[in-house]
Structure formats: structure tokens, C-alpha cells
Amino acid sequence: MDQNEKEEKRKAWVRFRVMDVLRNHDQEARVIESQIAAERAALAEDLKEILESAFPSGQLSDAGVRVQSSPDPDARMVNMVTRAEKRRNTAARRIGALERQEQQIEDVLSAILGMDSQSKCVLLALYYPFRSYKEAAGFLHMAKATIYRQRKTALDSLFAAMYKSDSFR
């Protein structure tokens, strides 16, 4: 695959992702926040379980003190630390991907707010909250055809800005 094909694929992906953000930003943001919270809760629970399972063969002495009955307690400790580290890395990877999606949503809105007033009004009227052309035209007191034309210009500008954005790399 040559460089031009890669650029075209990336441009198509950026266009697809930006349109996805515009159409679903409110629901997607709520879902991402709940997924991040769930992943953090699962990490805490898993780490607790890993810690508790490190010495399952420990026994209580007559004095109520836990005594290790394993022939190789160091190997169990190393295994526990390794499992905990792997689980933390997995959680960091998952949460990082979710936070990247969240950043993309924020970047799209920031780019829209930084546009000229005409483009900003058209995109906000159409996508924040999501409206039909007819509804947006009524909201802005403009012709539906005008909204359609200005939307195309505004989206082209938005796609170009997001193509340069770090969060869409």
C-alpha cells in the first residue's frame, strides 16, 4: 500500500469518526464514562482477589496469626506481583483507549466552537442536539437548502481540522 492510499484511508477514517461523534456524542460520552468507571471498579476487585489469593494455603496459628504453610512463599509472591502488574497494564490499555475516544469527542466540539460563526451555528443547530435539516432550518430561520450547503462547507472545514488533530492520529 503506497503513501497516497494510506492517506486516503486515514482521511476516510477521520471523516467516519467525526460523523460518528457528531451523531452520537452525547450517548457515547455517557457510555465511555460508565465504561471507565466499570473498568476501574473491576481492576480494584481483581487486584483485591489477586492479593487475597497470593497465600491461600496460609493457616491461622493458635495465637490467631496467619502462618505460611507453602514450601516456596517467594514464588507465590512473585506470581502475585506479576499477575497484578499484568492486570494493571490491561486496565491502563483499556482505559487509555476509552479516554482517547472521550478526547476525540471533546476535540470535535472544540473545533466546532472555534469555527466561523456561520459554520458553528449550522453544525451546532444540526448536531447539538441532533436535529433534522427541517428542524435546524426552522431553528435558524433559514432555508433547508441553505442549511445543507453550509453544512457541507462546515463539515469539510471540520474534517480538515480533525485530520490535523493529535487525537485522530
Tab-separated table of C-alpha atoms in Angstrom:
chain	number	residue	atom	x	y	z
A	1	MET	CA	0.000	0.000	0.000
A	2	ASP	CA	1.578	3.276	-1.055
A	3	GLN	CA	1.556	6.551	0.877
A	4	ASN	CA	-1.403	8.057	-1.038
A	5	GLU	CA	-3.601	5.061	-0.293
A	6	LYS	CA	-2.706	5.289	3.409
A	7	GLU	CA	-3.554	8.995	3.451
A	8	GLU	CA	-6.890	8.356	1.750
A	9	LYS	CA	-7.733	5.563	4.203
A	10	ARG	CA	-6.865	7.810	7.121
A	11	LYS	CA	-8.947	10.677	5.702
A	12	ALA	CA	-11.892	8.311	5.263
A	13	TRP	CA	-11.474	7.058	8.833
A	14	VAL	CA	-11.340	10.625	10.192
A	15	ARG	CA	-14.477	11.559	8.249
A	16	PHE	CA	-16.268	8.448	9.523
A	17	ARG	CA	-15.179	9.034	13.134
A	18	VAL	CA	-16.082	12.747	13.108
A	19	MET	CA	-19.533	11.982	11.711
A	20	ASP	CA	-19.954	9.258	14.328
A	21	VAL	CA	-19.029	11.739	17.062
A	22	LEU	CA	-21.416	14.351	15.684
A	23	ARG	CA	-24.335	11.927	15.547
A	24	ASN	CA	-23.746	10.105	18.828
A	25	HIS	CA	-21.620	12.380	21.023
A	26	ASP	CA	-23.997	12.671	23.972
A	27	GLN	CA	-24.768	8.968	24.292
A	28	GLU	CA	-21.188	7.941	23.513
A	29	ALA	CA	-19.765	10.259	26.183
A	30	ARG	CA	-22.078	8.808	28.845
A	31	VAL	CA	-21.236	5.246	27.815
A	32	ILE	CA	-17.496	5.949	27.850
A	33	GLU	CA	-17.689	7.447	31.336
A	34	SER	CA	-19.581	4.423	32.646
A	35	GLN	CA	-17.151	2.013	30.928
A	36	ILE	CA	-14.182	3.783	32.520
A	37	ALA	CA	-15.829	3.603	35.947
A	38	ALA	CA	-16.657	-0.080	35.427
A	39	GLU	CA	-13.104	-0.866	34.328
A	40	ARG	CA	-11.665	0.883	37.392
A	41	ALA	CA	-14.059	-0.986	39.676
A	42	ALA	CA	-13.180	-4.301	38.018
A	43	LEU	CA	-9.475	-3.512	38.402
A	44	ALA	CA	-9.890	-2.825	42.119
A	45	GLU	CA	-11.855	-6.039	42.597
A	46	ASP	CA	-9.342	-8.090	40.586
A	47	LEU	CA	-6.379	-6.669	42.482
A	48	LYS	CA	-8.104	-7.478	45.774
A	49	GLU	CA	-8.709	-11.041	44.581
A	50	ILE	CA	-5.104	-11.393	43.392
A	51	LEU	CA	-3.809	-10.173	46.730
A	52	GLU	CA	-6.088	-12.494	48.675
A	53	SER	CA	-5.177	-15.479	46.509
A	54	ALA	CA	-1.441	-14.969	46.964
A	55	PHE	CA	-1.311	-17.133	50.055
A	56	PRO	CA	-4.389	-19.354	50.070
A	57	SER	CA	-2.553	-22.056	51.994
A	58	GLY	CA	-1.828	-19.767	54.899
A	59	GLN	CA	-3.148	-21.070	58.182
A	60	LEU	CA	-4.024	-19.409	61.438
A	61	SER	CA	-1.858	-20.341	64.396
A	62	ASP	CA	-3.185	-20.774	67.929
A	63	ALA	CA	-2.425	-17.089	68.520
A	64	GLY	CA	-4.589	-16.057	65.527
A	65	VAL	CA	-1.598	-15.100	63.349
A	66	ARG	CA	-1.530	-16.233	59.723
A	67	VAL	CA	1.303	-18.705	59.169
A	68	GLN	CA	2.538	-19.650	55.708
A	69	SER	CA	2.492	-23.355	55.003
A	70	SER	CA	3.829	-23.114	51.430
A	71	PRO	CA	7.236	-24.625	50.712
A	72	ASP	CA	8.103	-21.666	48.389
A	73	PRO	CA	6.494	-18.428	49.581
A	74	ASP	CA	8.742	-16.261	47.375
A	75	ALA	CA	7.436	-17.854	44.171
A	76	ARG	CA	3.876	-17.118	45.224
A	77	MET	CA	4.774	-13.503	45.950
A	78	VAL	CA	6.477	-13.101	42.556
A	79	ASN	CA	3.456	-14.674	40.849
A	80	MET	CA	1.094	-12.321	42.692
A	81	VAL	CA	3.109	-9.236	41.731
A	82	THR	CA	3.306	-10.382	38.105
A	83	ARG	CA	-0.449	-11.032	37.893
A	84	ALA	CA	-1.218	-7.669	39.491
A	85	GLU	CA	1.103	-5.862	37.093
A	86	LYS	CA	-0.431	-7.598	34.061
A	87	ARG	CA	-3.932	-6.709	35.250
A	88	ARG	CA	-2.938	-3.065	35.803
A	89	ASN	CA	-1.421	-2.898	32.313
A	90	THR	CA	-4.565	-4.375	30.767
A	91	ALA	CA	-6.737	-1.851	32.610
A	92	ALA	CA	-4.449	1.020	31.592
A	93	ARG	CA	-4.680	-0.041	27.942
A	94	ARG	CA	-8.475	-0.313	28.049
A	95	ILE	CA	-8.960	2.949	29.920
A	96	GLY	CA	-6.469	4.679	27.614
A	97	ALA	CA	-8.497	3.678	24.560
A	98	LEU	CA	-11.692	4.939	26.171
A	99	GLU	CA	-10.063	8.212	27.211
A	100	ARG	CA	-8.817	8.657	23.648
A	101	GLN	CA	-12.396	8.359	22.375
A	102	GLU	CA	-13.504	10.846	25.014
A	103	GLN	CA	-10.767	13.243	23.897
A	104	GLN	CA	-11.939	12.937	20.290
A	105	ILE	CA	-15.444	13.978	21.323
A	106	GLU	CA	-14.066	16.997	23.170
A	107	ASP	CA	-11.798	17.918	20.257
A	108	VAL	CA	-14.671	17.856	17.768
A	109	LEU	CA	-16.732	20.202	19.932
A	110	SER	CA	-13.737	22.497	20.480
A	111	ALA	CA	-13.070	22.625	16.753
A	112	ILE	CA	-16.717	23.477	16.077
A	113	LEU	CA	-16.641	26.247	18.664
A	114	GLY	CA	-13.507	27.640	17.026
A	115	MET	CA	-15.073	27.883	13.555
A	116	ASP	CA	-16.543	30.966	11.906
A	117	SER	CA	-19.946	31.913	13.286
A	118	GLN	CA	-21.949	30.681	10.281
A	119	SER	CA	-20.377	27.217	10.271
A	120	LYS	CA	-20.552	26.998	14.049
A	121	CYS	CA	-24.267	27.864	14.090
A	122	VAL	CA	-25.133	25.353	11.374
A	123	LEU	CA	-23.240	22.468	12.976
A	124	LEU	CA	-24.480	23.239	16.480
A	125	ALA	CA	-28.055	23.527	15.207
A	126	LEU	CA	-27.797	20.198	13.390
A	127	TYR	CA	-25.828	18.095	15.885
A	128	TYR	CA	-26.021	19.637	19.391
A	129	PRO	CA	-28.688	18.208	19.907
A	130	PHE	CA	-29.170	16.139	16.777
A	131	ARG	CA	-31.833	17.691	14.528
A	132	SER	CA	-33.121	17.161	11.005
A	133	TYR	CA	-32.433	19.706	8.249
A	134	LYS	CA	-36.013	20.892	8.525
A	135	GLU	CA	-35.771	21.379	12.294
A	136	ALA	CA	-32.415	23.148	12.016
A	137	ALA	CA	-33.741	25.394	9.237
A	138	GLY	CA	-36.688	26.378	11.420
A	139	PHE	CA	-34.386	26.931	14.415
A	140	LEU	CA	-32.040	29.189	12.404
A	141	HIS	CA	-34.819	30.784	10.280
A	142	MET	CA	-33.069	29.738	7.071
A	143	ALA	CA	-33.963	27.729	4.001
A	144	LYS	CA	-33.337	23.980	4.186
A	145	ALA	CA	-31.160	24.145	1.038
A	146	THR	CA	-29.013	26.834	2.654
A	147	ILE	CA	-28.508	24.661	5.741
A	148	TYR	CA	-27.499	21.742	3.526
A	149	ARG	CA	-24.947	23.841	1.582
A	150	GLN	CA	-23.463	25.456	4.670
A	151	ARG	CA	-23.290	22.092	6.421
A	152	LYS	CA	-21.158	20.678	3.625
A	153	THR	CA	-18.725	23.605	3.799
A	154	ALA	CA	-18.596	23.464	7.600
A	155	LEU	CA	-18.030	19.703	7.631
A	156	ASP	CA	-15.205	19.945	5.095
A	157	SER	CA	-13.539	22.513	7.326
A	158	LEU	CA	-14.129	20.357	10.401
A	159	PHE	CA	-12.728	17.239	8.701
A	160	ALA	CA	-9.579	19.157	7.732
A	161	ALA	CA	-9.111	20.404	11.295
A	162	MET	CA	-9.633	16.939	12.807
A	163	TYR	CA	-7.277	15.369	10.277
A	164	LYS	CA	-4.527	17.548	11.776
A	165	SER	CA	-5.605	16.868	15.355
A	166	ASP	CA	-3.402	14.684	17.550
A	167	SER	CA	-6.373	12.769	18.951
A	168	PHE	CA	-7.276	11.487	15.457
A	169	ARG	CA	-3.878	10.003	14.665
